[in-house]
XYZ file of C-alpha atoms in Angstrom:
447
model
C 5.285 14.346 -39.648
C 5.873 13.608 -43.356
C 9.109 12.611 -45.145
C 9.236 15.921 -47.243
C 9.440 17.981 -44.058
C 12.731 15.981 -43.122
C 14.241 16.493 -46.582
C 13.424 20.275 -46.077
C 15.148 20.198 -42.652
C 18.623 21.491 -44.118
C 20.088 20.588 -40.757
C 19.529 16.805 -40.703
C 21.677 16.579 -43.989
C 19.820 14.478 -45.705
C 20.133 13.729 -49.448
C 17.237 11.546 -51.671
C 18.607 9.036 -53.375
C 14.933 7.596 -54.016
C 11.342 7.057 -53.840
C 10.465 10.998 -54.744
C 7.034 10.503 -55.415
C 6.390 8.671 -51.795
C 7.951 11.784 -49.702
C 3.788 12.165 -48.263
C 4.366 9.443 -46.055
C 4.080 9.923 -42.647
C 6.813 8.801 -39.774
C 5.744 7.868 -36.535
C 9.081 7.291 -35.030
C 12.879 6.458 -35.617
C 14.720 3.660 -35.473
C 18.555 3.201 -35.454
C 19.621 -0.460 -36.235
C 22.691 -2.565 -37.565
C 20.941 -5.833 -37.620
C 20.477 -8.011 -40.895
C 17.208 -8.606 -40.021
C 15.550 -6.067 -37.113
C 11.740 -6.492 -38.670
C 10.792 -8.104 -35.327
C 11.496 -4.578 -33.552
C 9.630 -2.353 -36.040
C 6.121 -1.927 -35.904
C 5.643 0.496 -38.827
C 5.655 4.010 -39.877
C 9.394 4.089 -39.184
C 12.223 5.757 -40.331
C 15.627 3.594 -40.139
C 18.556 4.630 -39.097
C 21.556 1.754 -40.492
C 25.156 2.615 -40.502
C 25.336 -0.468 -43.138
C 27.288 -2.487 -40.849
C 25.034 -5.643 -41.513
C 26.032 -5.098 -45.725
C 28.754 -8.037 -46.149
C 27.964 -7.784 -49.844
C 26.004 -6.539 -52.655
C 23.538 -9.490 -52.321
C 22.559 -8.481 -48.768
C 20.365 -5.503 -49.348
C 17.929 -7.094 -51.220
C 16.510 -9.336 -48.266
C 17.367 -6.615 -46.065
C 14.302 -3.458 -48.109
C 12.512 -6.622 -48.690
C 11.896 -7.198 -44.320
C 11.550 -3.297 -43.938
C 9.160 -3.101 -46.341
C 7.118 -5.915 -45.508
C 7.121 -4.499 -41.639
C 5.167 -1.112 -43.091
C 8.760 1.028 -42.530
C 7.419 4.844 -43.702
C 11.882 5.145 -45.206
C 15.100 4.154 -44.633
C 18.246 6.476 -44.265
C 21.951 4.975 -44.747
C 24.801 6.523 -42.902
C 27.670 7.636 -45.463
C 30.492 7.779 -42.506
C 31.328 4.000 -42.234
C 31.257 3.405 -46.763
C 31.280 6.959 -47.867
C 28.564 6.910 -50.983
C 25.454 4.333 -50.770
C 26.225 1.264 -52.858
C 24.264 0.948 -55.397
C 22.784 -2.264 -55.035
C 21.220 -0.778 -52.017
C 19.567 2.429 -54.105
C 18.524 -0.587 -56.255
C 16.702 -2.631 -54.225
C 15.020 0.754 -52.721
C 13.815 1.459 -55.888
C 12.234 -2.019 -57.225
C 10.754 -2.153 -53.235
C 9.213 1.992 -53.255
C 10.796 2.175 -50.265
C 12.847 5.879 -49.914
C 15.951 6.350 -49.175
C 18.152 8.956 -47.933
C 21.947 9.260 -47.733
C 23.199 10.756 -44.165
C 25.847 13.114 -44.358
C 28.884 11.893 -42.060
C 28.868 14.747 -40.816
C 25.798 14.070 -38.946
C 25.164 12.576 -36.559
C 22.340 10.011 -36.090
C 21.308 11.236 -32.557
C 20.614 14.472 -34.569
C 17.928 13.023 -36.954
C 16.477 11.006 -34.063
C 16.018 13.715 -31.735
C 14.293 16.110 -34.627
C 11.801 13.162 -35.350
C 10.635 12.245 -31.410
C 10.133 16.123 -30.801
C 8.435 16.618 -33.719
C 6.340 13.493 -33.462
C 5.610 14.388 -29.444
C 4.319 17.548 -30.735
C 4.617 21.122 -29.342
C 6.335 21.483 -25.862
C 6.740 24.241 -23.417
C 9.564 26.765 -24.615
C 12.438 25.704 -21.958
C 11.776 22.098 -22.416
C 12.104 21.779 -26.071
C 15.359 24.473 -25.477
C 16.700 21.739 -22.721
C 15.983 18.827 -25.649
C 18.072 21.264 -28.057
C 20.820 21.319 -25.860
C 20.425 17.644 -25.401
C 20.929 17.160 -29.096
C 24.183 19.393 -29.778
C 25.694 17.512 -26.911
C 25.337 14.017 -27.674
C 25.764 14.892 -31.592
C 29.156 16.062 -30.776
C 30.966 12.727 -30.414
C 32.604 11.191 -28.143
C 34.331 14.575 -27.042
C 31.496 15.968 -26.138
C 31.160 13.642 -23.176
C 28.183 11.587 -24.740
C 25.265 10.711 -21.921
C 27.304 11.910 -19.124
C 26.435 15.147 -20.387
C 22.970 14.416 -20.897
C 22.843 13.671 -17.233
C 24.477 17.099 -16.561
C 21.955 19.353 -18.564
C 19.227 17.174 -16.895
C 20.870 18.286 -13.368
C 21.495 21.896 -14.487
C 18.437 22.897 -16.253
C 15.913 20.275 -15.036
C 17.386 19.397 -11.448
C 17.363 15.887 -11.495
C 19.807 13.618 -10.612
C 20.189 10.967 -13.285
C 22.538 7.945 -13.813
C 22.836 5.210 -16.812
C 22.978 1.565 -15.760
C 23.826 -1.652 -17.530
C 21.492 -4.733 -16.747
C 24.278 -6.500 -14.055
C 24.362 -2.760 -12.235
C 27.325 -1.667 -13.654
C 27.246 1.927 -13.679
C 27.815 3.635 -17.319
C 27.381 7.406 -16.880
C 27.003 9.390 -14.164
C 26.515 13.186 -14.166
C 30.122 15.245 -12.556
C 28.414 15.962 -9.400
C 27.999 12.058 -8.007
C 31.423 12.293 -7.714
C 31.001 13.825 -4.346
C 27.847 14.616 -2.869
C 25.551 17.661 -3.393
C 23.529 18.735 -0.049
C 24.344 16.143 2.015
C 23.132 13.312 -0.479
C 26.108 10.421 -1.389
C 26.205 9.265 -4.743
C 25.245 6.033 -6.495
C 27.271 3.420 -4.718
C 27.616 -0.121 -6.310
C 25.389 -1.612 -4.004
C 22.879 0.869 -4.666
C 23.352 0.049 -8.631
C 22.806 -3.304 -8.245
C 19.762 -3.027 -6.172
C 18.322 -0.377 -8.926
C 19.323 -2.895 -11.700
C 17.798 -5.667 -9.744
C 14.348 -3.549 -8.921
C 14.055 -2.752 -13.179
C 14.466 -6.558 -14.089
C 12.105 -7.707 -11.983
C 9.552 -4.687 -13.300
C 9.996 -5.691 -16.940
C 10.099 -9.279 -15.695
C 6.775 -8.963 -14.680
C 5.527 -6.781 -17.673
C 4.988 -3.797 -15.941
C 5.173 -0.479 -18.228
C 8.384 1.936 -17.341
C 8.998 4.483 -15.670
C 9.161 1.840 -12.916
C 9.272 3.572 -9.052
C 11.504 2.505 -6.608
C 12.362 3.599 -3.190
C 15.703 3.124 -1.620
C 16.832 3.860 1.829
C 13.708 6.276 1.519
C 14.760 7.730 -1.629
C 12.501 7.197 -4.308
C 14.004 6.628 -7.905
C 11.820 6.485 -11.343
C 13.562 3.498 -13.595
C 13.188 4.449 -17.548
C 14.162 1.228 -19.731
C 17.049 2.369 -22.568
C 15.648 0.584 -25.643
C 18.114 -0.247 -28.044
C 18.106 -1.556 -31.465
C 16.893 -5.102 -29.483
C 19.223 -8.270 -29.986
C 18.202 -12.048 -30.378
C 15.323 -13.896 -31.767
C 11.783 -13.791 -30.397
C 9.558 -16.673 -28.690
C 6.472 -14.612 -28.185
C 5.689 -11.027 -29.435
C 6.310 -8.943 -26.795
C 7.810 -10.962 -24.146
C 10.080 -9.411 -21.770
C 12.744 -11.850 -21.570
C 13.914 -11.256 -25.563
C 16.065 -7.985 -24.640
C 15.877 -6.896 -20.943
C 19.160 -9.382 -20.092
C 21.209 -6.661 -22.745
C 19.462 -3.552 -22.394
C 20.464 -0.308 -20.451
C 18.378 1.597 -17.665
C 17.889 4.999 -17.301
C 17.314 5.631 -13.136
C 16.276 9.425 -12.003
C 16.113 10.458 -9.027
C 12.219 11.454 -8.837
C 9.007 10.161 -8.015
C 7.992 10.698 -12.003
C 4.640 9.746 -10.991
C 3.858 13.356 -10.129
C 5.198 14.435 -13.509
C 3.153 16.545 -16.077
C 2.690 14.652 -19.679
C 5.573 17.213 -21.149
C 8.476 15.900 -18.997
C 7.923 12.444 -19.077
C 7.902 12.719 -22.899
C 11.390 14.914 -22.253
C 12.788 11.715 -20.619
C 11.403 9.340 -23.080
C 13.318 11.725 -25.129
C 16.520 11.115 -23.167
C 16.211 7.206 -23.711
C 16.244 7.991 -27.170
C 19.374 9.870 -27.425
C 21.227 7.461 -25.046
C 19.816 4.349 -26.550
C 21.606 5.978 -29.595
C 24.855 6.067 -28.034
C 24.292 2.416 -26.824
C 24.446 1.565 -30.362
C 27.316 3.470 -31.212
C 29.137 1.160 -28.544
C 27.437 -1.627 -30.094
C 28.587 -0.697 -33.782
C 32.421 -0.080 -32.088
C 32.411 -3.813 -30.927
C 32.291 -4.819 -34.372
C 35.641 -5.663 -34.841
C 36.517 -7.924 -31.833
C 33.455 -9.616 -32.505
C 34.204 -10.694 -35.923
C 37.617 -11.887 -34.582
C 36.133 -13.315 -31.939
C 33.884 -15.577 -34.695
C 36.469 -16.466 -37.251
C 38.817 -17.559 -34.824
C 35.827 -19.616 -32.924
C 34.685 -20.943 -36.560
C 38.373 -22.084 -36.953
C 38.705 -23.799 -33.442
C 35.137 -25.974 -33.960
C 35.963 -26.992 -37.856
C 39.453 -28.123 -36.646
C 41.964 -25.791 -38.701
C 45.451 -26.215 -38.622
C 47.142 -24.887 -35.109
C 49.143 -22.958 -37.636
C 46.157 -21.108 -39.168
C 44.462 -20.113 -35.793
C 47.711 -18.868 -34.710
C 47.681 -16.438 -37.440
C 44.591 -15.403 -36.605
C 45.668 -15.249 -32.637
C 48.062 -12.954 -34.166
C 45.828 -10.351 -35.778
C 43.260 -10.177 -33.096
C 45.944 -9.453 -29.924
C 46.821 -5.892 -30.980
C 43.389 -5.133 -31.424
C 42.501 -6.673 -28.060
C 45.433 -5.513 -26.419
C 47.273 -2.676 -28.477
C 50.661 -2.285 -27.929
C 51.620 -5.224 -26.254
C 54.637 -6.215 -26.770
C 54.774 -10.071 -26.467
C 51.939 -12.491 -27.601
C 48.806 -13.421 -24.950
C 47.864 -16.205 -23.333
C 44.003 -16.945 -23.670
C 40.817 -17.856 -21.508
C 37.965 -19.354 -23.179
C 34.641 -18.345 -21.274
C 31.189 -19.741 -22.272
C 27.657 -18.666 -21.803
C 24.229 -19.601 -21.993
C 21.003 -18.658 -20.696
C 17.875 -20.733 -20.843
C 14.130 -20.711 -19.767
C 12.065 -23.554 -18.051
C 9.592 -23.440 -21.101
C 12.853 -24.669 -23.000
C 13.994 -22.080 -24.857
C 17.459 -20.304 -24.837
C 17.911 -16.479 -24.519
C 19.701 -16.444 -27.779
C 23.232 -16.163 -29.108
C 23.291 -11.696 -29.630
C 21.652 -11.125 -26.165
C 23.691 -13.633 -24.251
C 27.034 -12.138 -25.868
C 25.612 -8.633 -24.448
C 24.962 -9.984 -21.480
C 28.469 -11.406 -21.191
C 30.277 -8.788 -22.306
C 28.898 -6.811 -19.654
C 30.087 -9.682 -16.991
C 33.594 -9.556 -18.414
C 34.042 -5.639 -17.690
C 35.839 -5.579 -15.015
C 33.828 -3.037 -12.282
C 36.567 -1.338 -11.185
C 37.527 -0.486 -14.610
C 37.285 3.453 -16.295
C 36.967 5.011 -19.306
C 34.486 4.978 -21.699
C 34.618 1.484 -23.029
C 36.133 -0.498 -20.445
C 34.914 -3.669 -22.602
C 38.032 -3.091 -25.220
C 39.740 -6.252 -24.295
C 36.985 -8.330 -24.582
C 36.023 -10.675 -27.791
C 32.737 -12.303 -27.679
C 30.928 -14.678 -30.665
C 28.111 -16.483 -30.179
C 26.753 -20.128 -31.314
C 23.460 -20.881 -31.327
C 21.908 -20.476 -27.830
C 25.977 -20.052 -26.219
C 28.068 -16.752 -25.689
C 31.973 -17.450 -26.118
C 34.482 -15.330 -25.443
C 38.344 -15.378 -25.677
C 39.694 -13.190 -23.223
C 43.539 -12.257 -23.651
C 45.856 -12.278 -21.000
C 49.345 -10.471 -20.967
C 52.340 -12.626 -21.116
C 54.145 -12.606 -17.666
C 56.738 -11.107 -19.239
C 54.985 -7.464 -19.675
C 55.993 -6.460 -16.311
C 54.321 -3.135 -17.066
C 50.961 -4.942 -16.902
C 48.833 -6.045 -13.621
C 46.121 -8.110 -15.535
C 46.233 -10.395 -12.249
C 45.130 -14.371 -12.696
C 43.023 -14.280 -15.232
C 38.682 -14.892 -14.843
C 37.254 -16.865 -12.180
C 33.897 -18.372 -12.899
C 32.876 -17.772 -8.999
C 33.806 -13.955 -9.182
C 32.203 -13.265 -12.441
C 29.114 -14.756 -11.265
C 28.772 -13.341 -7.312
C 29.350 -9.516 -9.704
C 26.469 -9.583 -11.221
C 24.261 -12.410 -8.490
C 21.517 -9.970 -7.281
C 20.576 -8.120 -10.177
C 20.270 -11.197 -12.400
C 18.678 -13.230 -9.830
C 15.590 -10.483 -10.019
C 15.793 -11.094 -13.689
C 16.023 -14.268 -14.424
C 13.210 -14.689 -11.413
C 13.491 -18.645 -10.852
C 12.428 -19.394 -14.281
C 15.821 -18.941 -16.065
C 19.039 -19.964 -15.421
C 22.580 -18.599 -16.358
C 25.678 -20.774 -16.539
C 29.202 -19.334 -17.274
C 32.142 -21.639 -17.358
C 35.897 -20.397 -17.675
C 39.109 -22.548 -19.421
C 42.310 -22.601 -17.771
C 44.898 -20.220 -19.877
C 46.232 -21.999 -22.711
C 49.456 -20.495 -24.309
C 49.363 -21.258 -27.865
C 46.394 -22.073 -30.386
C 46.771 -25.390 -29.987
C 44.709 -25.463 -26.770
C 42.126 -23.471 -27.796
C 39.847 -26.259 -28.614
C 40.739 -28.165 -25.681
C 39.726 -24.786 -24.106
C 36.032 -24.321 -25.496
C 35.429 -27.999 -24.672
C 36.952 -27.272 -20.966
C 34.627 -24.281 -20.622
C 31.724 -25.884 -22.041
């Protein structure tokens, strides 16, 4: 399709802001990133997606069109919900690049623009699919009140009848549709040893290099694995090699042989990724904050600032970590790393997914059970400072603290399948320190 026909899309809410004369290009996908530099995901012909979260300053978007443009990008399109207008320095750089650029109205959301490009791009589809993809879209465009991909999974169940469920790489489950909290004609639902096993069975797959939708059979029922792409995370060895993302990436498992499938519905699905891999990001982007807190207070601990100044710092992240607690945390220090046999590491961003998933506690609900979690990352090493409520909150049951042992034996058999004897993943855990003067002592205990 070609950039003019998005701007004439009244629906999308789009808004030029530059590169009029280059609205003949044509898109042959979408992309939805936050990275300062995601070049090594894009493959050209792309329009990007950027809430603007990686703009620190007016000197970052000049390197920033400079790597989409040199990766062949077909336009880029800025979110106005997190800045309100588009800086200028951005339109700038645009300009003295050719590289066009819309303004997204916050109103809209990006799941909305994404959807509209992979069914157009797919092409023409049967009536009641593209009206089930339609659905799709108002759904997961309404926010998180509007359920997000657990109601994905629903409309899959009511109009397609499949049985779908979101996974994390350890097995954690992330949505489910209503239904699996029962069972519906006889059949239980996704059980965390059936998770893990799935998880396990779609590492292994990509491990390996095999294409998706990846078939499994358990307890002779046969599931079709669909990997969640998101906006990728960490640097790369190798083009293409599995190991760069698949520790941090979600799975979308469907209860169907999808082998049998006609061409339409497995594009439908593919479709599905899309929109969820969207809302993976949108988790992503709302980690922001306790990640930068996370950093400064790590920069602070390894450069040796004054107790006093951490403390301050301690002070600012605990209601953000653990709003309205009364009385200041104590503190675990965990650390990370994954590494190959050919020497490499797995990289700082996907090892800080990869532990923040760990952290979550499985028998935790909501939709972002993660919210008292802080992760930074340091070269090839995922750290994390994990608050834990004074003893004096009596009104709190946040238990010992993390155990090395535990958080490891979660997540064994899935990660096992991934990591496939080739890689290796250590995790080691401080004892609680009480006051920011033991935070150093911490890191080096954990390290």
């Amino acid at each position: 399709m070609r950039l003019r026909a998005l701007l004439d899309t009244d629906a999308l809410g789009l808004k030029l802001l530059g590169g009029e004369d280059e609205l003949d290009r044509g898109v042959r996908g979408v992309m939805t990133t936050d990275l300062r530099d995601p070049s090594r995901y894009l493959s050209g012909g792309e329009l990007v997606l950027t809430g603007l979260a990686w703009r620190r300053g007016a000197a970052d978007s000049e390197p920033f069109v400079r790597l989409l443009v040199q990766a062949g990008v077909a336009a880029l399109a800025a979110g106005e919900a997190e800045l309100g207008d588009v800086p200028d320095d951005l339109v700038e750089a645009c300009a003295r690049h050719r590289l066009p650029l819309f303004a997204v109205h916050e109103s809209v959301a990006f799941a909305t623009i994404t959807e509209h490009v992979v069914r157009q791009v797919s092409g023409e589809r049967a009536g009641d699919l593209a009206a089930v993809v339609d659905r799709h879209r108002r759904m997961m465009t309404s926010g998180p009140a509007g359920g997000g991909p657990d109601v994905v999974l629903d409309l899959l169940g009511s109009d397609l009848d499949l049985r779908a469920w979101v996974l994390s790489p350890t097995g954690r489950l992330i949505a489910a549709p209503k239904e699996t909290a029962g069972a519906r004609g006889g059949v239980p639902a996704l059980d965390a040893e059936a998770c893990a096993r799935l998880a396990a069975e779609h590492l292994a797959a990509v491990r390996t290099g095999r294409r998706g939708p990846h078939r499994v059979v358990l307890d002779r029922t046969t599931y079709s694995l669909f990997p969640v792409r998101g906006s990728g995370h960490g640097p790369s060895s190798e083009p293409g090699d599995p190991r760069e993302t698949m520790l941090a990436d979600w799975l979308l498992a469907v209860e169907a042989d999808a082998g049998d499938w006609a061409e339409e519905r497995l594009d439908l699905l593919q479709g599905v990724t899309q929109l969820i891999a969207v809302e993976r990001d949108r988790r992503d982007a709302a980690r922001t904050v306790r990640r930068r807190l996370a950093q400064e207070v790590l920069e602070l601990v390894q450069t040796g600032a004054a107790p006093a100044e951490i403390a301050a710092r301690l002070r600012v992240a605990a209601p953000v970590l653990l709003p309205g607690l009364g009385t200041a945390p104590h503190w675990q220090v965990v650390v990370a790393r994954v590494e190959w046999e050919d020497g490499r590491g797995d990289g700082g961003p996907v090892t800080q997914a990869l532990l923040e998933e760990i952290l979550v506690d499985p028998a935790s609900t909501g939709p972002e059970p993660s919210d008292r979690i802080a992760v930074a990352h340091s070269g090839d090493e995922a750290i994390a400072l994990v608050p834990l409520p004074s003893v004096a909150d009596e009104h709190d049951e946040a238990g010992p603290g993390v155990l090395a042992d535990a958080l490891l034996e979660s997540v064994r058999r899935p990660l096992t399948a991934g990591l496939d004897g080739d890689g290796r993943l250590t995790v080691g855990v401080s004892a609680a320190v009480h006051s920011a003067e033991g935070l150093r002592g911490a890191l080096e205990e954990a390290r």
